[in-house]
XYZ file of C-alpha atoms in Angstrom:
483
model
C 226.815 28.278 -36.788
C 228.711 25.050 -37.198
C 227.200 21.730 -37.309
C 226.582 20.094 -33.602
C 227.184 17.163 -32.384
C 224.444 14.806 -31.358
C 224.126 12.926 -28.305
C 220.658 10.400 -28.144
C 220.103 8.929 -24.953
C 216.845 6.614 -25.905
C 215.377 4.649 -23.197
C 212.979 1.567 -23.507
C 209.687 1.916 -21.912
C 209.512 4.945 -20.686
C 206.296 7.285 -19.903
C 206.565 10.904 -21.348
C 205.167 12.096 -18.463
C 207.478 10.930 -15.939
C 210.234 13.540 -17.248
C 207.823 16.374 -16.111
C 208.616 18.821 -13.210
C 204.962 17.901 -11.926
C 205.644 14.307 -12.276
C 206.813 12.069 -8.666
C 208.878 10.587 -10.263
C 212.834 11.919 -8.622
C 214.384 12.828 -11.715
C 216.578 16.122 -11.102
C 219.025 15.942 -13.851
C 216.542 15.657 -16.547
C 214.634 18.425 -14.701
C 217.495 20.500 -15.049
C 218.344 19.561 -18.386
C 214.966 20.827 -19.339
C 215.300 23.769 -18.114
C 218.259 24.636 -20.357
C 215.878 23.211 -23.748
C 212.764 22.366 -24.700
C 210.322 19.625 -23.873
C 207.762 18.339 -26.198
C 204.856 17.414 -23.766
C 203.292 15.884 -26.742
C 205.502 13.663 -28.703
C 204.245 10.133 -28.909
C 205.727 6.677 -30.875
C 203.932 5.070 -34.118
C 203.744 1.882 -32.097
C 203.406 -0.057 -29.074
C 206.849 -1.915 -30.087
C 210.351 -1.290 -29.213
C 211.338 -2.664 -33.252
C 208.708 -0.579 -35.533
C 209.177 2.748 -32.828
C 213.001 2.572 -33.428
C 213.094 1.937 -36.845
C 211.073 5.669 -37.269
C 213.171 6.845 -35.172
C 216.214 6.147 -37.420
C 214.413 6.145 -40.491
C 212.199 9.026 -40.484
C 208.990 6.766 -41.753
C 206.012 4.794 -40.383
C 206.093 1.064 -40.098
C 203.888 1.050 -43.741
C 207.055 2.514 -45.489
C 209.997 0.948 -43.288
C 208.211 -2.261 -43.143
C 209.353 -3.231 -39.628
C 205.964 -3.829 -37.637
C 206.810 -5.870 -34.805
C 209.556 -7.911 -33.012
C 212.323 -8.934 -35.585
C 213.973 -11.180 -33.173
C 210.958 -13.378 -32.949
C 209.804 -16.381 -35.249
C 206.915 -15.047 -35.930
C 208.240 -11.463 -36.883
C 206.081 -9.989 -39.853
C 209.742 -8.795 -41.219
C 213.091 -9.322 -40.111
C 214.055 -6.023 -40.920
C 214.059 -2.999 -43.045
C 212.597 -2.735 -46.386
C 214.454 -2.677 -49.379
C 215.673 1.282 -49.986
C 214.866 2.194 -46.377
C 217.897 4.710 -45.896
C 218.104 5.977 -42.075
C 219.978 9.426 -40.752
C 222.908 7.729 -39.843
C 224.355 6.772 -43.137
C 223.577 10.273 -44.472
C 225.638 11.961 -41.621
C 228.647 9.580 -42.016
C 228.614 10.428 -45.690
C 229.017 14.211 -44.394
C 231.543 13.566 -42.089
C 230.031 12.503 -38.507
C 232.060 10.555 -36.725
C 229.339 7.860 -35.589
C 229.396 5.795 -32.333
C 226.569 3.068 -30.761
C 226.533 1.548 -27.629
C 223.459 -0.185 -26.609
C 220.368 -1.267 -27.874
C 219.533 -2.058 -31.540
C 216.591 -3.967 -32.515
C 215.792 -2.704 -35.638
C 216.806 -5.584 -37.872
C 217.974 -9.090 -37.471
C 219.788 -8.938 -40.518
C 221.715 -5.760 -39.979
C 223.627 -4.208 -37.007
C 224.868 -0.684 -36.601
C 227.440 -0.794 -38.393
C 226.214 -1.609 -41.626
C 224.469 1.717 -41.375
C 227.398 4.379 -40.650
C 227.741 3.444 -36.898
C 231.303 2.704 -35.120
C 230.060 -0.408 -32.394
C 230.903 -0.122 -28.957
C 228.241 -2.867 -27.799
C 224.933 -4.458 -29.166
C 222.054 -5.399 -27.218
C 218.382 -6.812 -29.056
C 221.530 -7.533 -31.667
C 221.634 -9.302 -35.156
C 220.176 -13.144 -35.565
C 218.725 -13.277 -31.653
C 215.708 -15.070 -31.593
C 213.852 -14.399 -28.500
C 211.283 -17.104 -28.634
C 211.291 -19.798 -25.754
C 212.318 -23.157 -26.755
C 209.851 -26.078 -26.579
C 212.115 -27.618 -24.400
C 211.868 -24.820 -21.946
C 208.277 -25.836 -21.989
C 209.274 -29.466 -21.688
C 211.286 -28.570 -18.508
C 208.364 -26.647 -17.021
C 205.895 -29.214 -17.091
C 208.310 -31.510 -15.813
C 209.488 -29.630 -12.906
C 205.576 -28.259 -12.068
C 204.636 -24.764 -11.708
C 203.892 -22.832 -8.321
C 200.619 -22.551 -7.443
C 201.092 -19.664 -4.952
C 202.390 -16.115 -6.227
C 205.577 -14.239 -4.974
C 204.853 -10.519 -4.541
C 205.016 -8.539 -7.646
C 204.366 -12.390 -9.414
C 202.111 -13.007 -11.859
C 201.037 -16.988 -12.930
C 200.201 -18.303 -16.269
C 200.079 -22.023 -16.376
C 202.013 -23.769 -19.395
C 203.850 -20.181 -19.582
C 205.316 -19.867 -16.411
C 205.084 -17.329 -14.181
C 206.131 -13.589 -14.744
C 207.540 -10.961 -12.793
C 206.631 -7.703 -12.893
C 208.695 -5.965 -10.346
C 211.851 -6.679 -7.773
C 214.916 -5.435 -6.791
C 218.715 -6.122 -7.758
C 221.815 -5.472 -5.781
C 223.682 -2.797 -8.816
C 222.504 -1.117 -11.621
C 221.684 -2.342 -15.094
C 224.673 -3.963 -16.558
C 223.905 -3.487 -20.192
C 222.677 0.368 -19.299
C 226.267 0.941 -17.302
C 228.040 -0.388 -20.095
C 226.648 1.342 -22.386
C 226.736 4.795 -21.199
C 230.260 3.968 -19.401
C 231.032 3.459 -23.143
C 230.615 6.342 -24.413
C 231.631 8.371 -21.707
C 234.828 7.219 -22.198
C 234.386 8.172 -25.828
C 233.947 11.537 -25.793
C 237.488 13.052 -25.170
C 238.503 11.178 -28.391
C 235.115 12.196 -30.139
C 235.966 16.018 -29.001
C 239.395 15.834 -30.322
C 238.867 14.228 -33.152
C 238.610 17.438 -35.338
C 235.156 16.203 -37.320
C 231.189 16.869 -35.586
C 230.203 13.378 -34.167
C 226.720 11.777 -33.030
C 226.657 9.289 -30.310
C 223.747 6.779 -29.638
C 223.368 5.359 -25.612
C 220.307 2.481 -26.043
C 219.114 1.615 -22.192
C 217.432 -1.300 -21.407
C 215.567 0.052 -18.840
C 212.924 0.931 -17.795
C 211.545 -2.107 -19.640
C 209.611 -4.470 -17.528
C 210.397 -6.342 -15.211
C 211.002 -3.138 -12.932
C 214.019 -3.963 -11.158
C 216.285 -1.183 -9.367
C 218.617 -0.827 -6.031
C 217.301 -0.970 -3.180
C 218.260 2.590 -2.603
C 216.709 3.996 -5.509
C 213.418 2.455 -3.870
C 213.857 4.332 -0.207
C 213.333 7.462 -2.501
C 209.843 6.873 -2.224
C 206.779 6.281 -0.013
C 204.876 3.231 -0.995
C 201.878 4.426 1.299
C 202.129 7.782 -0.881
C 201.792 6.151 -3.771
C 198.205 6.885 -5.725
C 196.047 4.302 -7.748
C 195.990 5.748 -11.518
C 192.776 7.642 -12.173
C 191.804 4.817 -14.982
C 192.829 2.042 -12.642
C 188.921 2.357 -11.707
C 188.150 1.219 -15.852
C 186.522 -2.380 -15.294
C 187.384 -2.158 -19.541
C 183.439 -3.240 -20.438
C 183.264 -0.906 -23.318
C 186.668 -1.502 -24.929
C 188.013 -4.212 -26.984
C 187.758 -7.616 -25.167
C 191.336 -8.139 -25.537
C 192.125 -5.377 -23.596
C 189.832 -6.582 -20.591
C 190.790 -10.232 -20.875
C 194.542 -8.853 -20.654
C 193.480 -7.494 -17.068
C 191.498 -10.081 -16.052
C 193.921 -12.880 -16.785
C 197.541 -11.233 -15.800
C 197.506 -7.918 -14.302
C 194.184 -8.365 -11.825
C 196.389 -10.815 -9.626
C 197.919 -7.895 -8.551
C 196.636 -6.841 -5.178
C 195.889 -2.784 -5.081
C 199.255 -2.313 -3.151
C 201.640 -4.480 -5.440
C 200.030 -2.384 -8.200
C 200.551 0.650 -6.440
C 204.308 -0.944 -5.496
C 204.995 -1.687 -9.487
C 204.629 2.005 -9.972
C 206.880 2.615 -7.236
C 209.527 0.372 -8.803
C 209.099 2.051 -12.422
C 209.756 5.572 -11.063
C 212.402 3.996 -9.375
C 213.775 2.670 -12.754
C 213.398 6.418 -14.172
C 215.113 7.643 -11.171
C 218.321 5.829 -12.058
C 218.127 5.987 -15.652
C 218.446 9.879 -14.772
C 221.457 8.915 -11.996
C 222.909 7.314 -15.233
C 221.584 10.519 -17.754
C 223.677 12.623 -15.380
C 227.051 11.484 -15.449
C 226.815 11.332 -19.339
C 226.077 15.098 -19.460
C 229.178 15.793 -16.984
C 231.000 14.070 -18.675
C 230.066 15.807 -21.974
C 230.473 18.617 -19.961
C 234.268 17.942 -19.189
C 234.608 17.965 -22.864
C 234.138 21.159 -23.363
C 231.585 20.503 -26.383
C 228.611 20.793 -24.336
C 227.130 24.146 -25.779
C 227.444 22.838 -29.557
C 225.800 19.596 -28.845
C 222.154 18.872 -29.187
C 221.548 15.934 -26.708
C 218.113 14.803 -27.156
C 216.524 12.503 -24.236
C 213.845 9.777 -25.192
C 212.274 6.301 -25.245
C 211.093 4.060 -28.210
C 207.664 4.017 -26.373
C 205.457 4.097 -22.846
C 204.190 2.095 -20.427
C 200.533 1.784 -19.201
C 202.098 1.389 -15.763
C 198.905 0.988 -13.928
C 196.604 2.713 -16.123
C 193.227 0.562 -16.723
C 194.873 -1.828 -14.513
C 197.364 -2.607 -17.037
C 201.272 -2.843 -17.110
C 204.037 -2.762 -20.022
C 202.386 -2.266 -23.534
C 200.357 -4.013 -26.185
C 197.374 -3.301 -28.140
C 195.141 -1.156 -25.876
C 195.858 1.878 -27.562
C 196.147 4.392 -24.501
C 198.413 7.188 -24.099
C 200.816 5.895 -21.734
C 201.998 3.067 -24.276
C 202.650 5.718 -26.836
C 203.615 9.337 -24.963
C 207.562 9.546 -24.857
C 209.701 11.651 -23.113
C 211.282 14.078 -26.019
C 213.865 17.077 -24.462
C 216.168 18.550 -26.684
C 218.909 21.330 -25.279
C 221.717 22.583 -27.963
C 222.791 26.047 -25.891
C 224.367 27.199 -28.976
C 221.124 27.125 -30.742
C 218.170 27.399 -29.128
C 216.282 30.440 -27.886
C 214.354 30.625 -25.690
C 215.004 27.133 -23.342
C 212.891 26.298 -20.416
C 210.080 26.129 -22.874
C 207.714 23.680 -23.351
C 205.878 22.840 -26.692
C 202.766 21.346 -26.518
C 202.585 20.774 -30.535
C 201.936 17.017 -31.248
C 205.412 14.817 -32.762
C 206.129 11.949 -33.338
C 209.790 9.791 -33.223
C 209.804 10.138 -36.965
C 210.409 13.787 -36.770
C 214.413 13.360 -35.396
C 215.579 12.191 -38.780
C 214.190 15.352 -40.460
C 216.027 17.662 -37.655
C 219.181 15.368 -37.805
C 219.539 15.832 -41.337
C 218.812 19.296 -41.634
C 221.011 20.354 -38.994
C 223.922 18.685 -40.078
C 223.538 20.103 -43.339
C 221.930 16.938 -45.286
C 219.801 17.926 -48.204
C 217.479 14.953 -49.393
C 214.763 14.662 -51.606
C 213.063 11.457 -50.159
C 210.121 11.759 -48.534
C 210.009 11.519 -45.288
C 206.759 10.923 -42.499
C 208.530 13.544 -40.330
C 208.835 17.190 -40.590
C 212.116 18.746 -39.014
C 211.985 20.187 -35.210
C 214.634 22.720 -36.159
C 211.920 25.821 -36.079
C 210.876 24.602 -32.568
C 214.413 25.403 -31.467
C 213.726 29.035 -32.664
C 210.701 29.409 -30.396
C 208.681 29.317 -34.251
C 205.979 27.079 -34.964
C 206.262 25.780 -38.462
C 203.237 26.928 -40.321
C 201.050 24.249 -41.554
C 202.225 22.170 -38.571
C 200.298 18.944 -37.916
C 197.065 19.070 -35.602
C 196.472 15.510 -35.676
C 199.282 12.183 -34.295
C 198.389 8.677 -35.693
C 199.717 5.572 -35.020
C 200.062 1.763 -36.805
C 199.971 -1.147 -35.449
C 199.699 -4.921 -36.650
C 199.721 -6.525 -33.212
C 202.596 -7.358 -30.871
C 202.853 -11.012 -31.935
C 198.806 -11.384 -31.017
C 197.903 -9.747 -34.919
C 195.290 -7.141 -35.057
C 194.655 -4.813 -36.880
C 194.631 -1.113 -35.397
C 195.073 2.594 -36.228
C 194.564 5.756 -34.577
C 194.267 9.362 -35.229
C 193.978 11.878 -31.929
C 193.451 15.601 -32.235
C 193.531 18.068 -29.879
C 189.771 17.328 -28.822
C 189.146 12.995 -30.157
C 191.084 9.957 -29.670
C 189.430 7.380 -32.900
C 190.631 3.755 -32.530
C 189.673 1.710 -35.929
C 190.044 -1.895 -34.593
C 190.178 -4.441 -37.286
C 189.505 -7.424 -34.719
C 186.813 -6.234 -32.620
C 185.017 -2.667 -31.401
C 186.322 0.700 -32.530
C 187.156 3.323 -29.719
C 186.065 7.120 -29.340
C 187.283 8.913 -26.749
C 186.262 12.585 -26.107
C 189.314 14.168 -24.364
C 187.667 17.291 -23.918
C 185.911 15.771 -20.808
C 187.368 12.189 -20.160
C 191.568 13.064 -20.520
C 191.917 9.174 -19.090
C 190.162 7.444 -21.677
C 187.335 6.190 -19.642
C 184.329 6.301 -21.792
C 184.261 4.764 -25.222
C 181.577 6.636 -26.859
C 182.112 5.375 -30.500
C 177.996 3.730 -30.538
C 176.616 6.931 -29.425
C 174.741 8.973 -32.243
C 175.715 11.998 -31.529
C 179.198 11.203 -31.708
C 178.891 10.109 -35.875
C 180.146 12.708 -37.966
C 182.811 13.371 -35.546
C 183.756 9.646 -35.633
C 183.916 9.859 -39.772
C 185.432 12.862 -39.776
C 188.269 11.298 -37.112
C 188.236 8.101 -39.902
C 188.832 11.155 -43.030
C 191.941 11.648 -40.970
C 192.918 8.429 -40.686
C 192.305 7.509 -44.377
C 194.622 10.506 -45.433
C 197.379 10.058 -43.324
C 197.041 5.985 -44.204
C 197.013 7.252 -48.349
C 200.002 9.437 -47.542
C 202.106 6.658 -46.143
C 201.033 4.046 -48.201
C 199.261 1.894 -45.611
C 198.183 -1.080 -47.190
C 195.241 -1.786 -44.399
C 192.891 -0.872 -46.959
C 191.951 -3.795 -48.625
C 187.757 -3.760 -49.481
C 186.954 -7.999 -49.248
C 184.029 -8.499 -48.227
C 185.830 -9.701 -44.939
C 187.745 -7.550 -44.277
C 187.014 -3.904 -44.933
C 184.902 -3.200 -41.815
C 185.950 0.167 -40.733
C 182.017 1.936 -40.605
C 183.725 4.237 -43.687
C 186.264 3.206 -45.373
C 189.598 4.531 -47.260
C 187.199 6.848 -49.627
C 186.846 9.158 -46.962
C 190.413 10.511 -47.778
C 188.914 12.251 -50.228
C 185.821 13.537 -48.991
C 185.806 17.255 -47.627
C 185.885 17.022 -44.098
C 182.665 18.869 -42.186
């Protein structure tokens, strides 16, 4: 079989469950694009945070061995980019041959662009040296010109900030999203021609908060028929305080029906980012390349939309920040599509799969393992049974980790309570039961796992000051025999 091409259409913000045949959300070309591949109902990011999620992505690694942890176009970024050595997929496949192409978002470094790692650039969004902090002056101007004291609909207020919008509508799609894909639509003739296997990377925008679509995307759906989340019910009194003064302060302006209209307006956002998914694969199609291309469909990370009352991402660690969408379909080499694989992965599994089907043999070590047996309809053996994540705040630091299994969700929260969820009975992450006694030896068990996989990747959130080494058992657990 000859190498494929690769097509990545990565979106920004988006839920992994909104791709789902079960899900509202009107998305019929990805539905039918799943049925000709597989979907991986349980793939999830390493962070709440568009720069550490992509950098896996591209890299293969966790933030602790790519060293990008939060927003590189931001003064107070923790790095401004990779570390030093970080090699991602693309510069191996242009060293083989791939013709490389990027149109769309970066923001993986602020010192580096696309093309200083293998790409050809069509266009560059969250691009090198933009620094996406307000200006004092901004602030000057606000205070001078006073701040509303009533709220818009779908308007949140934050005196000395300014208020924020959530949700609205605009009169045409994205113009960064259009762009982008328009871009590389009108790529691929030249890319199929061109004699040599190719990858091409679309970055959307969307749907990133705020949620703003057409007006006809928005007729789609019923706002009357739109349900409350389960969690929305979660008054947040046994998690974190940050988490509940997050509600309280921003999101519990929102009246019941503007939250249940900000969910309208994010499956909205899906609904044309699939509009926009579609004419890519036609065009593709038109190419003729279609059956020896592996176009994979994701998102750098979730959304809470609405869950515990909460919108966009941050530090409360629940599934909708971290769940992504992850659909691969290669006709020419996988059996079996219209499956779905319910085995946990994470973003920095693609660089494994990349590099192994186009041929790459490495011998650095990699977080990820390579999808390629998936597309067999074989599960690898010794396949992970556990998904962590790493997270050093999103600009507000804390420290936080997590390690789910099948059964337990454990949240180690440097700053303030852990979490323990029991997801055999509370799949919504309702009731933190970390203080309850019969939960203890499943809670240090949960922190064994986290201890490995943190020893593995050379997580440095281990330090034993006096001050600082709170976790109820600490990185010695990685080598204790688990009960």
């Amino acid at each position: 079989m000859s190498r494929p091409n690769i097509l990545i259409f990565m979106t920004d913000h988006q839920r992994g469950d909104t791709v789902l045949p079960e899900h509202p959300a009107i998305t019929p070309h990805l539905k039918a694009f799943a049925g000709q591949g597989v979907t991986f109902t349980n793939a999830f990011c390493p962070s709440p945070h568009c720069c550490p999620s992509r950098a896996t992505f591209h890299s293969g690694l966790y933030p602790s061995r790519h060293g990008v942890w939060n927003n590189v176009s931001n003064a107070q970024a923790l790095s401004l980019g990779l570390k030093e050595g970080v090699r991602l997929w693309s510069e191996d496949l242009a060293e083989a041959g791939y013709d490389l192409v990027w149109a769309g978002k970066w923001h993986i470094s602020a010192v580096e662009s696309p093309k200083d790692r293998g790409w050809r650039e069509f266009s560059l969004t969250g691009q090198v040296g933009v620094n996406s902090d307000p200006l004092w002056n901004e602030y000057r101007q606000l205070a001078q010109a006073g701040e509303p004291t009533q709220r818009a609909p779908g308007q949140m207020l934050r005196p000395g900030y300014g208020p924020v919008t959530l949700y609205g509508r605009r009169d045409e799609g994205n113009p960064g999203d259009e762009r982008s894909a328009r871009q590389v639509i009108d790529a691929l003739p030249q890319l199929a021609a061109g004699g040599k296997p190719w990858a091409a990377f679309i970055g959307c925008q969307g749907p990133h908060d705020p949620y703003t679509v057409p007006q006809r995307y928005l007729d789609l759906y019923d706002l009357d028929k739109i349900p409350l989340p389960p969690s929305y019910a979660d008054e947040l009194a046994d998690k974190p305080r940050i988490y509940k003064r997050m509600r309280n302060a921003i999101f519990d302006q929102l009246s019941e029906r503007e939250v249940c209209d900000a969910i309208r307006h994010f499956w909205a956002y899906c609904t044309y980012l699939d509009d926009l998914f579609g004419q890519v694969l036609a065009a593709l199609e038109a190419t003729g390349q279609a059956d020896n291309t592996l176009v994979v469909y994701t998102s750098d990370h979730g959304d809470y939309c609405g869950e515990h009352g909460l919108f966009a991402k941050g530090i409360p660690c629940f599934r909708g920040a971290y769940n992504v969408p992850a659909i691969l379909r290669w006709p020419a080499g996988i059996k079996q599509p219209a499956r779905r694989e319910e085995a946990f992965i994470t973003l920095a599994d693609f660089a494994p799969t990349f590099l192994e089907l186009a041929g790459v043999k490495t011998e650095r070590p990699l977080t990820g393992r390579s999808l390629a047996p998936f597309m067999q309809a074989d599960r690898p053996a010794g396949w992970p049974d556990d998904v962590h994540t790493q997270c050093n705040g999103v600009e507000l630091y804390c420290t936080q980790r997590s390690v789910m299994t099948r059964d337990f969700k454990y949240i180690f929260n440097g700053f303030d309570d852990d979490e323990l969820y029991d997801l055999r009975s509370d799949r919504d992450e309702m009731v933190n039961v970390s203080a309850r006694p019969e939960y203890q030896q499943i809670k240090r068990d949960m922190l064994g796992r986290m201890w490995r996989f943190a020893c593995r990747e050379g997580d440095t959130a281990t330090r034993n000051y006096i001050t600082v080494g709170l976790a109820p058992w600490g990185p010695a657990e990685a080598f204790r025999k688990p009960t």
